[in-house]
Short mmCIF file of C-alpha atoms in Angstrom, two decimals:
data_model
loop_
_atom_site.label_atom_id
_atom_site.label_comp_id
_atom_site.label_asym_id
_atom_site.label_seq_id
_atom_site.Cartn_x
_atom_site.Cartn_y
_atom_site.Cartn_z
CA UNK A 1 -8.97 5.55 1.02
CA UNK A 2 -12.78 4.65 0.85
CA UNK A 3 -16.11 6.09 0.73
CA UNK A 4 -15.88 7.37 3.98
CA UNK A 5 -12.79 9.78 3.12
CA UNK A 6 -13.95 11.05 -0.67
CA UNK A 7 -12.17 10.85 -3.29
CA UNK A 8 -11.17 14.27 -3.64
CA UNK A 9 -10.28 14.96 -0.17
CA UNK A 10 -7.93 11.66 0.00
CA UNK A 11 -6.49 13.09 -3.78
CA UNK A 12 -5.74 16.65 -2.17
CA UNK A 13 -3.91 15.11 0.89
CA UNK A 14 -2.01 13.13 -1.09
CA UNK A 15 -0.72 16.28 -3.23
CA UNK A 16 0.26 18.11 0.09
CA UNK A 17 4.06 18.63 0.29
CA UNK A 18 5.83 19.12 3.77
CA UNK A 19 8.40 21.99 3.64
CA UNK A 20 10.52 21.03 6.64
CA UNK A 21 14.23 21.58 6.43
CA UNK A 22 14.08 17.41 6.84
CA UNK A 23 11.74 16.92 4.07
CA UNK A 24 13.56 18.55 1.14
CA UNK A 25 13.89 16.87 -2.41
CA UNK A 26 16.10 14.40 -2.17
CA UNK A 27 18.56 13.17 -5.56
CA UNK A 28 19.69 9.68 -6.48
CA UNK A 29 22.96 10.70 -6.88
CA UNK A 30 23.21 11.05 -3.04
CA UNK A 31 23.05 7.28 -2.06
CA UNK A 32 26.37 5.45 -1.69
CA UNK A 33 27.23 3.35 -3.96
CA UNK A 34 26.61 0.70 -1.06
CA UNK A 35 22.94 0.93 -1.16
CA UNK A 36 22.10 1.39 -4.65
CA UNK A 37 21.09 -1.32 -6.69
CA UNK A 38 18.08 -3.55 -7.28
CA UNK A 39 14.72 -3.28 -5.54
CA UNK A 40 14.26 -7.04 -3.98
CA UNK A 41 11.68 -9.23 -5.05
CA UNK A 42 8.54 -9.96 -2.95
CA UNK A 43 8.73 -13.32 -2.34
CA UNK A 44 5.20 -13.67 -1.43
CA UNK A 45 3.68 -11.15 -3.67
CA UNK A 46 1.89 -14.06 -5.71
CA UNK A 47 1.66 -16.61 -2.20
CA UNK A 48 -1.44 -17.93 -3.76
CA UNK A 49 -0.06 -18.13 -7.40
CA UNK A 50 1.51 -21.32 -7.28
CA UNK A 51 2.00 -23.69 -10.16
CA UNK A 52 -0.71 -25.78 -8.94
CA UNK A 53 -3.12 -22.49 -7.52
CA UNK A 54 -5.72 -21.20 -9.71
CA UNK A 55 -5.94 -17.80 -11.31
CA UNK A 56 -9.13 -16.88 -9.40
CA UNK A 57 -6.88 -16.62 -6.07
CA UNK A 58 -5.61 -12.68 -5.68
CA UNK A 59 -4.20 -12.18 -2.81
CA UNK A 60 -6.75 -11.11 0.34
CA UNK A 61 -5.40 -7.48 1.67
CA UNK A 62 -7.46 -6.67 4.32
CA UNK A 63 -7.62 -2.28 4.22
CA UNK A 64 -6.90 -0.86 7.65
CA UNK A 65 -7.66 -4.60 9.05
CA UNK A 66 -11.54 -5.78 9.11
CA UNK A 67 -12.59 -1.56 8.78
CA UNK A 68 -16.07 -2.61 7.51
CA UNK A 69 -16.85 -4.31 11.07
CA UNK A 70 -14.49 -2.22 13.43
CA UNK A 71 -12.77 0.68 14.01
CA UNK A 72 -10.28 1.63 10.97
CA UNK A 73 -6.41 0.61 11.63
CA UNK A 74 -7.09 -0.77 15.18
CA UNK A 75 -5.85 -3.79 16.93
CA UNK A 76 -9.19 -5.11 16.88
CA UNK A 77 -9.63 -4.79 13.16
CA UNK A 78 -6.07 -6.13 12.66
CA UNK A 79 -7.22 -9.52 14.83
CA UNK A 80 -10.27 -9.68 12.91
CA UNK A 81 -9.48 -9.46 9.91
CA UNK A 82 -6.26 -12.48 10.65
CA UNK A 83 -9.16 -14.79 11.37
CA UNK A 84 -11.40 -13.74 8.62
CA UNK A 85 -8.34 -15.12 6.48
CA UNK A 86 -6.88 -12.21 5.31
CA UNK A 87 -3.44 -12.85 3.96
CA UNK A 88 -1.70 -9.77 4.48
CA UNK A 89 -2.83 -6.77 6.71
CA UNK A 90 -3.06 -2.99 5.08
CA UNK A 91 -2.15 -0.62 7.28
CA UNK A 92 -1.07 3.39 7.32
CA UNK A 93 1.96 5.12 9.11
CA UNK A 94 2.75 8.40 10.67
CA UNK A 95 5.66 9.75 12.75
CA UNK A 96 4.04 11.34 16.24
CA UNK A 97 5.83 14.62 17.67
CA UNK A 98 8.40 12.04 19.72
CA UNK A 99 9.09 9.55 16.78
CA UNK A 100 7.02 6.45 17.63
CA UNK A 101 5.33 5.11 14.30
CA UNK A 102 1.54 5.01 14.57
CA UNK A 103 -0.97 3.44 12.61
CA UNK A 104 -3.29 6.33 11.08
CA UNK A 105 -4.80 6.96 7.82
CA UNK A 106 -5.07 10.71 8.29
CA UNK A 107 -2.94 13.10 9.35
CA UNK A 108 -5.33 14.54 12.02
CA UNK A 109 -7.30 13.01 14.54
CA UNK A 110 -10.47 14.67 13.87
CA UNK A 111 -12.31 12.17 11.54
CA UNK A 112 -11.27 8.86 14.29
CA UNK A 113 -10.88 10.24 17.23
CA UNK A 114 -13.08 13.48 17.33
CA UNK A 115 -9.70 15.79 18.33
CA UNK A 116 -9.02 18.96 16.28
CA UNK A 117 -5.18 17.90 16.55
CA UNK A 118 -2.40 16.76 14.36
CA UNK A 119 -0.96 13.86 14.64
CA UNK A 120 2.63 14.94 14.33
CA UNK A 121 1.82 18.09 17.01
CA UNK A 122 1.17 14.76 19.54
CA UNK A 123 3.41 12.51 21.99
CA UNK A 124 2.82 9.40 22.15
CA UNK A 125 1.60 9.38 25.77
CA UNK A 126 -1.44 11.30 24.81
CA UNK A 127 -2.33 9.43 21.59
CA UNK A 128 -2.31 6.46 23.20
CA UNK A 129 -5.01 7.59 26.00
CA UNK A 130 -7.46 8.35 23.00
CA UNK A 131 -9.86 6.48 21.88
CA UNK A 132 -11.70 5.82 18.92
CA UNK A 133 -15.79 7.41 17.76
CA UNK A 134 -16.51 3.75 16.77
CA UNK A 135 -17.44 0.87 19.07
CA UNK A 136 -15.81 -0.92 20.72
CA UNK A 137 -13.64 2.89 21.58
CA UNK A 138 -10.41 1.08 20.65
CA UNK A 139 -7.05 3.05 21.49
CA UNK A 140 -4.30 4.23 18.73
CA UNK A 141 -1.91 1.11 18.23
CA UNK A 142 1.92 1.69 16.82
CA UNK A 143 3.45 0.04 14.21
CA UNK A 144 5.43 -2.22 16.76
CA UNK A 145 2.06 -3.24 18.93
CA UNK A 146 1.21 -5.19 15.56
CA UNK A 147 4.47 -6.29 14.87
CA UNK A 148 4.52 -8.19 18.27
CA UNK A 149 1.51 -9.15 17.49
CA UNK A 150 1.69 -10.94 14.38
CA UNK A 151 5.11 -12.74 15.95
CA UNK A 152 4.30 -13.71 18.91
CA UNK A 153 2.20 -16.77 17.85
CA UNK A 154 3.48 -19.88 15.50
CA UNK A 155 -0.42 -19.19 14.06
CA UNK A 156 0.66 -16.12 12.71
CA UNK A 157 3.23 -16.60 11.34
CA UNK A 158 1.95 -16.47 7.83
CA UNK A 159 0.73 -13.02 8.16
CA UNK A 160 1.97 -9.90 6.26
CA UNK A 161 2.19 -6.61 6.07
CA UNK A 162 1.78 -3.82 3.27
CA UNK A 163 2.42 -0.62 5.05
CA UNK A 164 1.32 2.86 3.48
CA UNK A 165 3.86 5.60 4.21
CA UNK A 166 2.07 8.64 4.39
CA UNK A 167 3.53 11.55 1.71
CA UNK A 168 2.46 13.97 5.12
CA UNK A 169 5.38 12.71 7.06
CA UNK A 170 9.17 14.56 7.40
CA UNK A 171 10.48 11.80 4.59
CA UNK A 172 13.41 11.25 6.05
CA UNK A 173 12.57 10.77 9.54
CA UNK A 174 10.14 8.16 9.33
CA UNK A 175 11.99 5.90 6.88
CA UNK A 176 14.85 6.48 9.46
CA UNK A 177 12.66 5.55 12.22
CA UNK A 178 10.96 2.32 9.95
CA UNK A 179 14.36 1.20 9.59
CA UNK A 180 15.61 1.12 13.29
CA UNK A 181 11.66 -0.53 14.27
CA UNK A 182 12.20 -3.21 12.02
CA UNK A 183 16.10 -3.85 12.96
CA UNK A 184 15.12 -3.76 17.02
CA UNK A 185 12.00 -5.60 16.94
CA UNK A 186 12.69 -9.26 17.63
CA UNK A 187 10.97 -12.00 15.63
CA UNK A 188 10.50 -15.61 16.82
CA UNK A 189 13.16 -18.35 15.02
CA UNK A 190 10.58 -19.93 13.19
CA UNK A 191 8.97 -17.00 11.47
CA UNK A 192 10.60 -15.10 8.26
CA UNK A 193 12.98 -12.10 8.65
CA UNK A 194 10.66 -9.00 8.02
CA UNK A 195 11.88 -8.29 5.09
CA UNK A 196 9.85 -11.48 3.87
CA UNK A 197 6.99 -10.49 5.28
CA UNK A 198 6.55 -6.85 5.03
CA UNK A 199 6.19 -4.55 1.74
CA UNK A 200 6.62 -0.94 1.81
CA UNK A 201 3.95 1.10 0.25
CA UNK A 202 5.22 4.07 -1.32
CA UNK A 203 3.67 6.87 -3.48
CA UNK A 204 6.66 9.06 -5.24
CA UNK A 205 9.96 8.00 -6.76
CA UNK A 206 11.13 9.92 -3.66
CA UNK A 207 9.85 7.35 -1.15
CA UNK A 208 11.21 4.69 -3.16
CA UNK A 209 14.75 6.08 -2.75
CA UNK A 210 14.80 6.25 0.75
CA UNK A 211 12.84 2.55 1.02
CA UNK A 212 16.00 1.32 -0.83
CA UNK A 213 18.39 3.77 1.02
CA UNK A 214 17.09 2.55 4.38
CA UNK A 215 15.63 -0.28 4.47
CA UNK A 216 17.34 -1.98 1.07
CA UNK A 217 16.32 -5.66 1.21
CA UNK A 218 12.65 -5.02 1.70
CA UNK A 219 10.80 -5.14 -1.30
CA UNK A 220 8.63 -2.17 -2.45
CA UNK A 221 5.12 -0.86 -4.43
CA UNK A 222 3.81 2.60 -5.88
CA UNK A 223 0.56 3.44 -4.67
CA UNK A 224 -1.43 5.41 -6.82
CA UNK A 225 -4.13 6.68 -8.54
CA UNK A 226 -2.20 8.03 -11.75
CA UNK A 227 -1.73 5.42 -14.70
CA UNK A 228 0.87 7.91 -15.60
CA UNK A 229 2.70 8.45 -12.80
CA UNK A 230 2.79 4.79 -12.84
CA UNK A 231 3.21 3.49 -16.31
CA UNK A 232 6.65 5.83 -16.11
CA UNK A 233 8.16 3.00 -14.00
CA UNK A 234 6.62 0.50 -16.36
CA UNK A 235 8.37 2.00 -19.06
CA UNK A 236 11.67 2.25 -17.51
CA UNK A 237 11.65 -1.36 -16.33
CA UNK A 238 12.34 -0.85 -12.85
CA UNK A 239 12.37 -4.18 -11.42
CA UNK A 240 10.52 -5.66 -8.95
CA UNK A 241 8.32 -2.75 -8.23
CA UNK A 242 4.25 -3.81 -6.83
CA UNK A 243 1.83 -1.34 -8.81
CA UNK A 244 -0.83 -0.95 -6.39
CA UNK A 245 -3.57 1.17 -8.13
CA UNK A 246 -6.84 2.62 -7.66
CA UNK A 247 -9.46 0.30 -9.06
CA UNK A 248 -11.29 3.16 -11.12
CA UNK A 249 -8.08 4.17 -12.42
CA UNK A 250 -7.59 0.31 -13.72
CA UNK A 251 -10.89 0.00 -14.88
CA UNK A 252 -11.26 3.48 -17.12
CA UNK A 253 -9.84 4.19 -20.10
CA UNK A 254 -6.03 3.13 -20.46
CA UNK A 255 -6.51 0.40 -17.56
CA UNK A 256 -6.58 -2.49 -19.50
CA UNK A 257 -3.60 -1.83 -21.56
CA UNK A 258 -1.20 -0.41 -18.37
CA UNK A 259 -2.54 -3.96 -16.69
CA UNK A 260 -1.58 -5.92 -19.90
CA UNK A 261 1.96 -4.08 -20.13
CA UNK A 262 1.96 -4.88 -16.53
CA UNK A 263 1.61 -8.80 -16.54
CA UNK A 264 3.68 -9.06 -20.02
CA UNK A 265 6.98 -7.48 -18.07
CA UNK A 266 6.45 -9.98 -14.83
CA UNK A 267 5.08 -6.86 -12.78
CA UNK A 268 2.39 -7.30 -9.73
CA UNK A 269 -0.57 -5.18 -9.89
CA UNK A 270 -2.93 -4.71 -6.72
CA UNK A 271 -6.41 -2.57 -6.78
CA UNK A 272 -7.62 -0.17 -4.21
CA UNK A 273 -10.34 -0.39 -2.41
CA UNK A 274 -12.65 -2.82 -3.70
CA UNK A 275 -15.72 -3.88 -1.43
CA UNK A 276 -18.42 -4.21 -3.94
CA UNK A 277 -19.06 -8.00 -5.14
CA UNK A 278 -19.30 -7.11 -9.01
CA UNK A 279 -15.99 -5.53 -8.89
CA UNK A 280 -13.95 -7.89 -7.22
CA UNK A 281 -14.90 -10.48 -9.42
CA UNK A 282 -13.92 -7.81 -11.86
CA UNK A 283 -10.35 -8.07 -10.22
CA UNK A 284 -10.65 -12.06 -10.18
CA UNK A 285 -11.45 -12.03 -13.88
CA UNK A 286 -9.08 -9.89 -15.02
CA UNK A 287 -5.74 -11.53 -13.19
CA UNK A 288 -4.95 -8.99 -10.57
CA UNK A 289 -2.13 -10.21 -8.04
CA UNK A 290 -3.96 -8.99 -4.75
CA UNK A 291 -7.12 -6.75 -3.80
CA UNK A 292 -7.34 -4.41 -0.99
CA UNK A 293 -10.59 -4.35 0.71
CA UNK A 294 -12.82 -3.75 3.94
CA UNK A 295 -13.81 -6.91 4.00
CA UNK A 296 -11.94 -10.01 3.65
CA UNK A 297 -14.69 -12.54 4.08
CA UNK A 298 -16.99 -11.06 0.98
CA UNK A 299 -13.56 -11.36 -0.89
CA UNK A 300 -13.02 -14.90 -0.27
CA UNK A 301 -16.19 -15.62 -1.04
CA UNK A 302 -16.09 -14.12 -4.31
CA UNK A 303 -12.58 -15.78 -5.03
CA UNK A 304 -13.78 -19.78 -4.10
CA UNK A 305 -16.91 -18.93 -6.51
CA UNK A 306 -15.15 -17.58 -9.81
CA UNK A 307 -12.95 -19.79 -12.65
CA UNK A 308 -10.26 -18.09 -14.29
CA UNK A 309 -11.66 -15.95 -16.77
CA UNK A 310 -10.31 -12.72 -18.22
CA UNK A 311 -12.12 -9.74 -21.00
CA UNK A 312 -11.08 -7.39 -22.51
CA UNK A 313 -10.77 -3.20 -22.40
CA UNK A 314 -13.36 -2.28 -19.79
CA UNK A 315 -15.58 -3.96 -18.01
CA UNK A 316 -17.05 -7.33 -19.16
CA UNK A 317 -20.54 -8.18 -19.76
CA UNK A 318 -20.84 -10.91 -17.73
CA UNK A 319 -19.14 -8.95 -14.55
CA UNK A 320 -22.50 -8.12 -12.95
CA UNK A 321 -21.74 -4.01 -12.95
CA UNK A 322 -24.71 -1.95 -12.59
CA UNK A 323 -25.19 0.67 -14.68
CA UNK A 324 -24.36 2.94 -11.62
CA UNK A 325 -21.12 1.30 -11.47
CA UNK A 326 -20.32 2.05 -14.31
CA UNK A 327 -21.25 5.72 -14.39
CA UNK A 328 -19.12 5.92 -11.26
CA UNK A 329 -16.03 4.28 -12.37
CA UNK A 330 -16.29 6.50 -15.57
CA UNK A 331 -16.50 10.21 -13.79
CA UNK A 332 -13.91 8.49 -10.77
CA UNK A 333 -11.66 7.57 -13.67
CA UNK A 334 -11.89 10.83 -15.23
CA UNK A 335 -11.26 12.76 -11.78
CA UNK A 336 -8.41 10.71 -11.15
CA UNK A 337 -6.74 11.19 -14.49
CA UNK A 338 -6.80 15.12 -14.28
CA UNK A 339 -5.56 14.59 -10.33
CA UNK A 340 -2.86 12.51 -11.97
CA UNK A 341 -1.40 15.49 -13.98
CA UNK A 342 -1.77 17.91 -11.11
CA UNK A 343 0.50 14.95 -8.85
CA UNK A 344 2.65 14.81 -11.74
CA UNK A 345 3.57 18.43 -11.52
CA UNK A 346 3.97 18.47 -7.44
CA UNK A 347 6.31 15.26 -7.69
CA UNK A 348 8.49 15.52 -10.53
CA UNK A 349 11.10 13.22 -11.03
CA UNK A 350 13.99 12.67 -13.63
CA UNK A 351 13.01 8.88 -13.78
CA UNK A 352 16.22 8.38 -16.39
CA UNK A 353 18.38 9.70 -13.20
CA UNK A 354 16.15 7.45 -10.23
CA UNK A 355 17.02 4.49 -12.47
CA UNK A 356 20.78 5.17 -12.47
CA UNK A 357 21.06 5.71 -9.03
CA UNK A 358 19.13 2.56 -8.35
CA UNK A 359 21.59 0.87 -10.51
CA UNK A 360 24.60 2.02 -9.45
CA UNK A 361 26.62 -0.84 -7.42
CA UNK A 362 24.57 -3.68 -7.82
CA UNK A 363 27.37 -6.48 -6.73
CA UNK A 364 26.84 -4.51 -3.13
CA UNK A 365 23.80 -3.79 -0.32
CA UNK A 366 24.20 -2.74 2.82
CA UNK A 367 22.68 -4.82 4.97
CA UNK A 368 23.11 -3.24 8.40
#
């Protein structure tokens, strides 16, 4: 999500709702007792937090790979954005028409490719003869081209992975399909189980069940743009859970206090998308566990030049915000809040029932 897909277009998609027989509202009382329990902790969620590391280090989440240099969610931009330093690797799923996992922000191929087509309407053996509008005309890559990738070299081994699963997508079949990719797909002795290296990105309380129903030792975060939708997990303590949140959303009214609540209870919190200079050091100043951006390198750059500092409600004098900035985080903020209700309604969730499904058999995960 970016300036190049606006804001209200990549709020409507979110809201959309498949109706496929596959796709219908699932309940926490239907896990087995086997699977319920805690959401795992990210191990690496706070790699550059150590006791000796300063404050000024958030981790470097490169969106769709290097996007502000090549094409968006290609193996180019992936590469890229590795040696530009990036830490962990952003990247989007959907399920094609024959079940391979490909790496797409949007659901059609219009805006990348220049094809009036839906993903899901295409096999795999014609998405990956297109090629992309933007130099250098890269193809489509799946999920398990940049899983080989990123384990096939000692080099790489520190590289991770925060993957966005796509609301668009027949729920259960992709989580289905995650979960047999990352059980098949071999990993070299001296790199970390995936589990340790991947996060799955989810954006309702549904996708959170099935993340712990299939894949239940990988850790998980809520993506949003709602501080409401959010701060309901926040309230209810579920543990472990990343809050990865639209910067505007963090920086308008109510921001500072969810981000407070946050950090008191021992809970990440990433921002979304955040290329402009003033605004990551925004991020820097104000504590936050990782930044997504389009470029990794600006990021960095920002991060080796800042101290620990944090202010207050808002935004800080001394952050360097324009006054257009500002103006635009204010109306963002505002159009995000109203979109929040509006998700609210289309996802509703008996959080007081998600929690005791989560909890129920804790002594016991299944593994397999």
């Amino acid at each position: 999500m970016d300036a190049e897909t606006p804001l209200l277009e990549n709020v409507m998609t979110t809201l959309g709702y498949s109706l496929e027989e596959d796709d219908r509202p699932i309940s926490p009382s239907s896990m087995s007792p086997e699977k319920a329990g805690y959401f795992p902790k990210a191990q690496w969620a706070n790699l550059d937090r150590g006791k000796d590391a300063p404050r000024s280090n958030p981790i470097a989440i490169a969106h769709r790979g290097s996007k502000a240099k090549f094409p968006e969610n290609s193996m180019s931009a992936f590469i890229h954005a590795i040696s530009a330093g990036a830490q962990v690797i952003e990247t989007d799923l959907h399920l094609s028409r024959d079940g391979e996992i490909v790496l797409s922000h949007d659901a059609t191929l219009q805006r990348c490719f220049g094809v009036e087509k839906r993903v899901i309407d295409c096999d795999w053996q014609y998405l990956s003869s297109l090629r992309t509008i933007r130099e250098p005309f890269d193809p489509m890559p799946r999920l398990v081209d940049l899983l080989r990738y990123i384990s096939s070299a000692p080099e790489r081994k520190h590289v991770r992975l925060l993957l966005d699963i796509k609301l668009d997508n027949p729920a259960q079949k992709i989580m289905r399909a995650l979960a047999d990719l990352l059980r098949s797909t071999a990993i070299r002795p001296e790199h970390k189980p995936w589990n340790e290296r991947i996060i799955l990105g989810c954006w309702t309380a549904k996708y959170l069940i099935l993340s712990h129903t299939h894949l239940p030792t990988y850790p998980v975060c809520l993506i949003s743009f709602s501080l409401s939708y959010a701060r309901q997990f926040l309230r209810l303590r579920v543990p472990h859970v990343i809050f990865n949140l639209k910067l505007e959303a963090l920086m308008g009214p109510g921001g500072a206090r969810f981000l407070a609540d946050a950090q008191a209870a021992g809970q990440h919190v990433f921002a979304w998308t955040v290329n402009e200079e003033a605004l990551m050091r925004w991020c820097v100043r104000h504590g936050l566990d990782g930044v997504v951006t389009d470029d990794v390198e600006v990021l960095r750059r920002v991060c080796e030049g800042e101290r620990a500092r944090c202010y207050g409600e808002g935004i800080g004098r001394g952050d360097g915000i324009t006054m257009r900035q500002r103006v635009n985080v204010f109306v963002t903020a505002v159009v995000l809040y109203l979109a929040g209700s509006v998700f609210a309604a289309v996802y509703p969730v008996d959080l007081k029932e998600f929690i005791g499904g989560l909890y129920q058999g804790i002594e016991k995960v299944d593994t397999t």
